[in-house]
């Protein structure tokens, strides 16, 4: 299979999967607001964010090791015993976390001055082991470049199951307490379906070296920023603001995540390919592919932002009283553009084995994000959280690009990409400040994308037949 065929096949499947996933996620929001109302939806999102960060961190401790080793031998059926050990220890640690969270859920809710949160913290804790198991097993298929299987079981089925469970809750149970069950069950059922496809015996033999554990521990900070950034912000927002503002931010974030689809879709193929290219010392080929993927994803993100600036005022009205979400979306769109402009840089440090550098980069970026949240959220609420997200994203990607330059002597940001990010940033900021109207902003972003594509035509020939 040629590189064009690989990206086309996996990209189209991933695109379809992510669209299904994204629309299902919006359906989940609509159903929860119908079952429980906007305020309870905000409370659920605070508790979900807290548990998701823990679940993603637990998964990262093992899935990064699986991804690192298997991506280098993706055509061989190796490391199955290591996968079985990863699933076993993730399950045991997950159950322990559930027990501890149930013990301290009430105290955590009191700390956040939202007493109703205690029940949600406790009931949603069951998603931690379920998510971790599904994530680790899906990473096995991703590392073997079986993107369709990974997408279906890690992204599509959990959201479809959650949507179906909530429909039953709305029509039959009519009790908001079942919402937490829907979340945990959706991850658990997706895992069991994938596990039954090719069962791997769980084993208690600790098959991880000291290097494996140090590598994965260092990579956890990266996963907290890449997988859990939005959930960290939501939980922090829940400390200082009412649940209704959290609800507005969550809806805006869900639509902003649509803008990240081009980057995420291409990364599904690019990251494991990086592992093989690094092993085989194919640096020139890797960087040519890197630039082609970055150019395509940045243009897609800019065009998606232009479209959403025009449509979202009407779309948000379908969800009820979510008018405040539009201004938050404008700022969050800038975060997606920054991510796209730096391409797959966030994948390189981990897959190249530079886990210590990755940990330092992500720890620094996390500190920048938390400082920005502390400074902005108490004063500006949801808008402050969105701006802090942009600051954290810019800090993360700038530090990552610098670390790659130091470690790998590779230049992952070009003048063209920097100019596109800068131009788009000016447009977004002026739009957020109501200096530029949404239609004018959309035209300006389309122009930036068009110029970027024209400038990148030589690189894009690697992926496009023209």
Coordinates of C-alpha atoms in Angstrom, one line a residue:
X1 CA 0.0 0.0 0.0
X2 CA 1.4 3.4 -1.0
X3 CA 1.6 6.3 1.4
X4 CA -1.2 8.1 -0.5
X5 CA -3.4 5.0 -0.2
X6 CA -2.6 4.5 3.4
X7 CA -3.5 8.1 4.4
X8 CA -6.5 8.1 2.1
X9 CA -7.9 4.7 3.5
X10 CA -7.1 5.5 7.1
X11 CA -8.0 9.2 6.8
X12 CA -11.4 8.6 5.2
X13 CA -12.3 6.0 7.8
X14 CA -11.0 8.1 10.6
X15 CA -12.9 11.1 9.2
X16 CA -16.1 9.2 9.1
X17 CA -15.5 7.8 12.6
X18 CA -14.7 11.2 14.1
X19 CA -17.8 12.8 12.5
X20 CA -20.0 10.1 13.9
X21 CA -18.2 10.5 17.3
X22 CA -18.5 14.3 17.3
X23 CA -22.2 14.3 16.4
X24 CA -22.9 11.6 18.9
X25 CA -21.2 13.7 21.6
X26 CA -23.4 16.6 20.7
X27 CA -26.4 14.3 20.9
X28 CA -25.3 13.3 24.4
X29 CA -25.2 16.9 25.4
X30 CA -28.7 17.5 24.0
X31 CA -30.0 14.4 25.8
X32 CA -28.5 15.2 29.2
X33 CA -29.9 18.7 29.1
X34 CA -33.3 17.2 28.4
X35 CA -33.0 14.6 31.1
X36 CA -31.4 16.8 33.8
X37 CA -31.3 20.4 32.7
X38 CA -28.4 22.8 32.0
X39 CA -27.1 23.2 35.6
X40 CA -27.0 19.5 36.3
X41 CA -25.3 19.0 32.9
X42 CA -22.6 21.4 34.1
X43 CA -22.2 19.5 37.3
X44 CA -21.9 16.2 35.4
X45 CA -19.2 17.7 33.2
X46 CA -17.1 18.8 36.2
X47 CA -17.2 15.3 37.7
X48 CA -16.6 13.7 34.2
X49 CA -13.6 16.0 33.6
X50 CA -12.1 15.0 37.0
X51 CA -12.5 11.3 36.3
X52 CA -11.4 11.6 32.7
X53 CA -8.1 13.2 33.7
X54 CA -7.4 10.3 36.1
X55 CA -8.5 7.7 33.6
X56 CA -6.3 9.1 30.8
X57 CA -3.4 9.3 33.1
X58 CA -3.8 5.7 34.2
X59 CA -4.1 4.6 30.6
X60 CA -1.0 6.6 29.6
X61 CA 1.1 4.7 32.1
X62 CA 0.7 1.6 30.0
X63 CA -0.5 2.5 26.5
X64 CA 2.6 4.6 25.8
X65 CA 4.8 1.6 26.4
X66 CA 2.6 -0.5 24.1
X67 CA 2.6 2.1 21.4
X68 CA 6.4 2.6 21.6
X69 CA 7.3 -1.0 21.3
X70 CA 4.7 -2.3 18.9
X71 CA 5.0 0.6 16.5
X72 CA 8.5 -0.5 15.8
X73 CA 7.4 -4.1 15.0
X74 CA 3.9 -3.4 13.7
X75 CA 3.9 -6.2 11.1
X76 CA 4.7 -8.8 13.8
X77 CA 2.4 -10.2 16.4
X78 CA 4.8 -9.3 19.3
X79 CA 4.4 -8.0 22.8
X80 CA 1.1 -9.8 23.5
X81 CA 2.2 -10.8 27.0
X82 CA 3.2 -7.3 27.7
X83 CA -0.3 -6.2 26.6
X84 CA -1.9 -8.7 28.9
X85 CA 0.1 -7.4 31.8
X86 CA -0.8 -3.8 31.0
X87 CA -4.5 -4.7 31.0
X88 CA -4.2 -6.6 34.3
X89 CA -2.4 -3.8 36.2
X90 CA -4.6 -1.1 34.7
X91 CA -7.7 -3.0 35.9
X92 CA -6.3 -3.5 39.5
X93 CA -5.2 0.1 39.8
X94 CA -8.4 1.4 38.4
X95 CA -10.5 -0.5 41.0
X96 CA -8.3 0.9 43.7
X97 CA -8.9 4.5 42.4
X98 CA -12.6 3.9 42.4
X99 CA -12.5 2.8 46.0
X100 CA -10.5 5.8 47.1
X101 CA -12.7 8.3 45.1
X102 CA -15.9 6.9 46.6
X103 CA -14.3 7.4 50.1
X104 CA -13.4 11.1 49.5
X105 CA -16.1 12.2 47.0
X106 CA -18.0 14.1 49.6
X107 CA -14.9 16.1 50.8
X108 CA -14.0 16.9 47.2
X109 CA -17.5 18.3 46.6
X110 CA -17.4 20.4 49.7
X111 CA -14.0 21.8 48.6
X112 CA -15.6 22.9 45.3
X113 CA -18.6 24.4 47.2
X114 CA -21.0 22.2 45.2
X115 CA -22.4 19.6 47.5
X116 CA -24.4 17.9 44.7
X117 CA -21.1 17.0 43.0
X118 CA -20.3 14.2 45.6
X119 CA -22.8 11.8 44.1
X120 CA -21.5 12.5 40.5
X121 CA -17.8 12.1 41.5
X122 CA -18.6 8.7 43.1
X123 CA -20.9 7.3 40.4
X124 CA -18.7 8.4 37.4
X125 CA -15.6 6.9 39.0
X126 CA -16.4 3.6 37.4
X127 CA -15.5 5.0 34.0
X128 CA -11.8 5.1 35.1
X129 CA -11.0 1.4 34.8
X130 CA -13.3 1.0 31.8
X131 CA -11.7 3.9 29.9
X132 CA -8.2 2.8 30.7
X133 CA -8.7 -0.8 29.5
X134 CA -10.3 0.4 26.2
X135 CA -7.6 2.9 25.6
X136 CA -4.7 0.5 26.2
X137 CA -6.2 -2.2 24.0
X138 CA -7.0 0.3 21.2
X139 CA -3.4 1.6 21.4
X140 CA -2.3 -2.0 20.5
X141 CA -4.2 -1.7 17.2
X142 CA -3.1 1.8 16.5
X143 CA 0.5 0.9 16.9
X144 CA 0.0 -1.9 14.3
X145 CA -1.4 0.8 12.0
X146 CA -4.9 -0.8 12.1
X147 CA -6.6 2.6 12.4
X148 CA -10.1 1.5 11.4
X149 CA -10.3 -1.0 14.3
X150 CA -8.9 1.6 16.7
X151 CA -11.3 4.3 15.6
X152 CA -14.3 2.1 15.8
X153 CA -13.7 0.8 19.3
X154 CA -12.0 3.7 20.9
X155 CA -14.0 6.6 19.4
X156 CA -17.1 5.5 17.6
X157 CA -18.7 2.7 19.7
X158 CA -18.3 4.4 23.1
X159 CA -20.2 7.5 21.9
X160 CA -22.8 5.5 20.0
X161 CA -23.4 3.3 23.1
X162 CA -23.6 6.3 25.3
X163 CA -26.1 7.9 23.0
X164 CA -28.3 4.8 23.0
X165 CA -28.1 4.4 26.8
X166 CA -29.1 8.0 27.3
X167 CA -32.0 7.6 24.9
X168 CA -33.3 4.8 27.1
X169 CA -32.8 6.9 30.2
X170 CA -34.8 9.7 28.6
X171 CA -37.6 7.5 27.5
X172 CA -37.7 4.8 30.2
X173 CA -35.9 5.6 33.4
X174 CA -36.3 9.3 33.4
X175 CA -33.8 9.5 36.3
X176 CA -30.6 11.6 35.9
X177 CA -28.7 9.1 38.2
X178 CA -28.5 6.7 35.3
X179 CA -26.4 9.1 33.3
X180 CA -23.2 8.1 35.1
X181 CA -24.0 4.4 34.3
X182 CA -24.3 5.3 30.6
X183 CA -20.7 6.7 30.6
X184 CA -19.1 3.8 32.4
X185 CA -21.0 1.2 30.5
X186 CA -20.2 2.7 27.1
X187 CA -16.4 2.4 27.7
X188 CA -16.8 -1.1 29.2
X189 CA -18.9 -2.5 26.4
X190 CA -16.6 -1.1 23.7
X191 CA -13.6 -2.8 25.5
X192 CA -15.4 -6.2 25.7
X193 CA -16.3 -6.1 22.0
X194 CA -12.7 -5.3 21.1
X195 CA -11.3 -7.9 23.5
X196 CA -13.5 -10.6 22.2
X197 CA -12.2 -9.9 18.7
X198 CA -8.7 -11.2 19.7
X199 CA -8.6 -12.2 23.4
X200 CA -5.3 -11.6 25.2
X201 CA -4.8 -13.5 28.4
X202 CA -4.5 -11.1 31.3
X203 CA -1.4 -11.9 33.5
X204 CA 0.1 -10.6 36.7
X205 CA 3.7 -11.0 35.6
X206 CA 5.2 -7.6 35.6
X207 CA 6.8 -7.6 32.1
X208 CA 7.9 -4.0 32.1
X209 CA 11.5 -2.9 32.5
X210 CA 12.7 0.0 34.6
X211 CA 13.1 2.0 31.3
X212 CA 9.5 1.2 30.3
X213 CA 8.1 2.5 33.6
X214 CA 10.3 5.6 33.6
X215 CA 9.4 6.3 29.9
X216 CA 5.6 5.9 30.5
X217 CA 5.7 7.9 33.7
X218 CA 7.5 10.8 32.0
X219 CA 5.0 10.6 29.1
X220 CA 2.0 10.9 31.4
X221 CA 2.4 14.7 31.6
X222 CA 2.2 14.8 27.8
X223 CA -1.0 12.8 27.9
X224 CA -2.5 15.1 30.5
X225 CA -2.0 18.1 28.1
X226 CA -2.8 16.4 24.8
X227 CA -5.7 14.2 25.9
X228 CA -7.0 16.0 29.0
X229 CA -6.3 19.7 28.5
X230 CA -9.9 20.6 28.0
X231 CA -11.0 18.5 31.0
X232 CA -8.4 20.1 33.2
X233 CA -9.8 23.5 32.3
X234 CA -13.4 22.4 32.9
X235 CA -12.6 21.0 36.3
X236 CA -10.7 24.2 37.2
X237 CA -13.6 26.3 35.8
X238 CA -15.9 24.3 38.1
X239 CA -14.0 25.5 41.2
X240 CA -14.6 29.2 40.5
X241 CA -17.8 29.5 38.4
X242 CA -21.4 28.3 38.5
X243 CA -22.3 25.0 36.7
X244 CA -24.1 27.0 34.0
X245 CA -20.9 28.6 32.8
X246 CA -19.2 25.2 32.8
X247 CA -22.1 24.0 30.6
X248 CA -21.5 26.9 28.1
X249 CA -17.8 26.2 28.0
X250 CA -18.4 22.4 27.4
X251 CA -20.7 23.0 24.4
X252 CA -18.2 25.5 22.9
X253 CA -15.4 23.1 23.5
X254 CA -17.2 20.2 21.7
X255 CA -17.6 22.3 18.6
X256 CA -14.0 23.5 18.8
X257 CA -12.9 19.9 18.8
X258 CA -14.5 19.6 15.4
X259 CA -11.7 21.9 14.2
X260 CA -9.1 19.6 15.5
X261 CA -10.4 16.7 13.4
X262 CA -8.0 17.2 10.4
X263 CA -4.9 17.0 12.7
X264 CA -6.2 14.1 14.7
X265 CA -7.2 12.1 11.6
X266 CA -3.8 12.5 10.0
X267 CA -2.0 11.8 13.3
X268 CA -3.6 8.4 13.6
X269 CA -1.4 7.3 10.7
X270 CA 1.5 9.6 11.1
X271 CA 2.5 8.8 14.6
X272 CA 3.1 5.0 14.2
X273 CA 4.8 5.7 10.9
X274 CA 7.2 8.1 12.7
X275 CA 8.2 5.2 15.0
X276 CA 9.2 3.0 12.0
X277 CA 10.9 5.9 10.2
X278 CA 12.9 6.8 13.3
X279 CA 14.0 3.2 13.8
X280 CA 15.0 3.0 10.1
X281 CA 16.7 6.4 10.2
X282 CA 14.5 7.8 7.4
X283 CA 14.7 11.4 8.6
X284 CA 14.3 13.1 5.3
X285 CA 11.2 11.1 4.4
X286 CA 9.8 11.6 7.9
X287 CA 10.1 15.4 7.6
X288 CA 8.7 15.6 4.1
X289 CA 5.7 13.7 5.3
X290 CA 5.5 15.9 8.4
X291 CA 5.3 19.1 6.3
X292 CA 2.7 17.6 3.9
X293 CA 0.5 16.6 6.8
X294 CA 0.9 19.9 8.6
X295 CA 0.0 21.9 5.5
X296 CA -3.1 19.9 4.8
X297 CA -4.4 19.9 8.4
X298 CA -3.7 23.6 9.0
X299 CA -5.7 24.5 5.9
X300 CA -8.6 22.2 7.0
X301 CA -8.7 23.8 10.5
X302 CA -8.7 27.3 9.1
X303 CA -11.6 26.5 6.7
X304 CA -13.5 24.7 9.4
X305 CA -13.2 27.8 11.7
X306 CA -14.5 30.0 8.9
X307 CA -17.5 27.8 8.4
X308 CA -18.3 27.6 12.2
X309 CA -18.1 31.3 12.7
X310 CA -21.0 31.7 10.3
X311 CA -23.1 28.7 11.4
X312 CA -22.7 28.4 15.2
X313 CA -25.0 31.2 16.4
X314 CA -27.9 29.3 14.8
X315 CA -26.7 25.8 15.9
X316 CA -26.3 26.8 19.6
X317 CA -29.9 27.9 19.7
X318 CA -30.9 24.3 19.1
X319 CA -29.5 23.3 22.5
X320 CA -31.4 25.9 24.5
X321 CA -30.0 28.7 26.6
X322 CA -26.4 28.5 25.4
X323 CA -25.9 31.9 23.9
X324 CA -22.7 32.5 25.9
X325 CA -21.0 29.5 24.2
X326 CA -20.4 31.4 20.9
X327 CA -17.9 33.9 22.3
X328 CA -16.0 31.1 24.1
X329 CA -15.9 29.1 20.9
X330 CA -14.1 32.0 19.1
X331 CA -11.2 31.9 21.5
X332 CA -11.1 28.1 21.6
X333 CA -10.9 28.0 17.8
X334 CA -7.5 29.8 18.1
X335 CA -6.2 27.0 20.2
X336 CA -7.1 24.5 17.5
X337 CA -5.4 26.6 14.8
X338 CA -2.2 26.7 16.9
X339 CA -2.2 23.0 17.3
X340 CA -2.7 22.5 13.6
X341 CA 0.1 25.0 12.7
X342 CA 2.7 23.0 14.6
X343 CA 1.6 19.8 12.9
X344 CA 2.6 16.4 14.5
X345 CA 5.3 18.0 16.6
X346 CA 3.5 16.8 19.7
X347 CA 4.0 13.2 18.7
X348 CA 7.7 13.3 17.9
X349 CA 9.3 13.4 21.4
X350 CA 7.4 10.5 22.7
X351 CA 7.7 8.2 19.8
X352 CA 11.4 9.0 19.4
X353 CA 12.0 7.9 23.0
X354 CA 12.8 11.4 24.4
X355 CA 10.5 10.9 27.3
X356 CA 12.4 13.1 29.8
X357 CA 12.3 16.0 27.4
X358 CA 8.6 15.4 26.8
X359 CA 8.0 15.4 30.5
X360 CA 9.8 18.7 31.0
X361 CA 8.0 20.3 28.1
X362 CA 4.5 19.2 29.2
X363 CA 5.2 20.0 32.9
X364 CA 6.2 23.5 31.9
X365 CA 3.2 23.9 29.7
X366 CA 0.9 22.6 32.4
X367 CA 2.4 25.2 34.8
X368 CA 1.8 28.0 32.3
X369 CA -1.8 26.8 31.8
X370 CA -2.5 26.6 35.6
X371 CA -1.0 30.1 36.2
X372 CA -3.1 31.5 33.4
X373 CA -6.2 29.8 34.8
X374 CA -5.6 31.2 38.3
X375 CA -5.0 34.7 36.9
X376 CA -7.9 34.8 34.4
X377 CA -10.8 32.5 35.5
X378 CA -11.6 34.2 38.9
X379 CA -11.9 37.6 37.0
X380 CA -13.2 36.7 33.6
X381 CA -14.9 33.3 34.1
X382 CA -15.5 31.2 31.0
X383 CA -13.7 33.7 28.7
X384 CA -10.7 33.7 31.0
X385 CA -10.6 29.9 30.8
X386 CA -10.8 30.0 27.0
X387 CA -7.9 32.5 26.8
X388 CA -5.9 30.5 29.3
X389 CA -6.4 27.5 27.0
X390 CA -4.9 29.5 24.1
X391 CA -2.0 30.5 26.2
X392 CA -1.4 27.0 27.4
X393 CA -1.6 25.6 23.9
X394 CA 0.9 28.2 22.5
X395 CA 3.3 27.5 25.4
X396 CA 3.1 23.7 24.9
X397 CA 3.7 23.8 21.1
X398 CA 6.5 26.4 21.3
X399 CA 8.3 24.4 24.0
X400 CA 7.8 21.2 22.1
X401 CA 9.2 22.7 18.8
X402 CA 12.2 24.0 20.7
X403 CA 12.8 20.6 22.4
X404 CA 12.7 18.8 19.1
X405 CA 15.2 21.3 17.6
X406 CA 17.5 20.6 20.6
X407 CA 17.1 16.9 20.7
X408 CA 16.6 15.8 17.1
X409 CA 18.1 18.8 15.3
X410 CA 14.8 19.0 13.4
X411 CA 12.9 22.2 12.5
X412 CA 9.2 21.5 12.9
X413 CA 7.9 25.1 12.5
X414 CA 8.3 26.9 9.2
X415 CA 8.0 30.6 8.4
X416 CA 4.9 29.9 6.3
X417 CA 3.2 28.1 9.2
X418 CA 4.2 30.8 11.7
X419 CA 2.8 33.5 9.4
X420 CA -0.5 31.6 8.9
X421 CA -0.8 31.2 12.7
X422 CA -0.1 34.9 13.3
X423 CA -2.5 36.1 10.6
X424 CA -5.3 33.8 11.9
X425 CA -4.6 34.9 15.5
X426 CA -5.1 38.6 14.6
X427 CA -8.4 37.7 12.8
X428 CA -9.7 35.6 15.8
X429 CA -8.8 38.2 18.4
X430 CA -10.4 41.1 16.4
X431 CA -13.5 38.9 16.0
X432 CA -13.6 38.1 19.7
X433 CA -13.3 41.8 20.5
X434 CA -16.2 42.6 18.0
X435 CA -14.0 44.7 15.8
X436 CA -14.4 42.4 12.8
X437 CA -17.7 40.7 12.0
X438 CA -18.0 37.0 11.6
X439 CA -18.6 37.0 7.8
X440 CA -15.5 39.3 7.3
X441 CA -13.4 37.0 9.6
X442 CA -14.5 33.9 7.7
X443 CA -13.4 35.4 4.4
X444 CA -10.0 36.4 5.9
X445 CA -9.4 32.9 7.2
X446 CA -10.3 31.4 3.9
X447 CA -7.7 33.7 2.2
X448 CA -5.1 32.6 4.8
X449 CA -5.8 29.0 4.1
X450 CA -5.7 29.5 0.3
X451 CA -2.3 31.2 0.4
X452 CA -1.0 28.5 2.7
X453 CA -2.0 25.8 0.4
X454 CA -0.5 27.5 -2.7
X455 CA 2.8 28.0 -0.8
X456 CA 2.9 24.3 0.3
X457 CA 2.1 22.7 -3.1
X458 CA 5.6 21.1 -3.4
X459 CA 5.2 19.3 0.0
X460 CA 1.5 18.4 -0.6
X461 CA 2.4 16.4 -3.8
X462 CA 3.5 13.6 -1.4
X463 CA -0.1 13.1 -0.3
X464 CA -2.2 14.5 -3.2
X465 CA -2.1 13.4 -6.8
X466 CA -1.9 16.9 -8.2

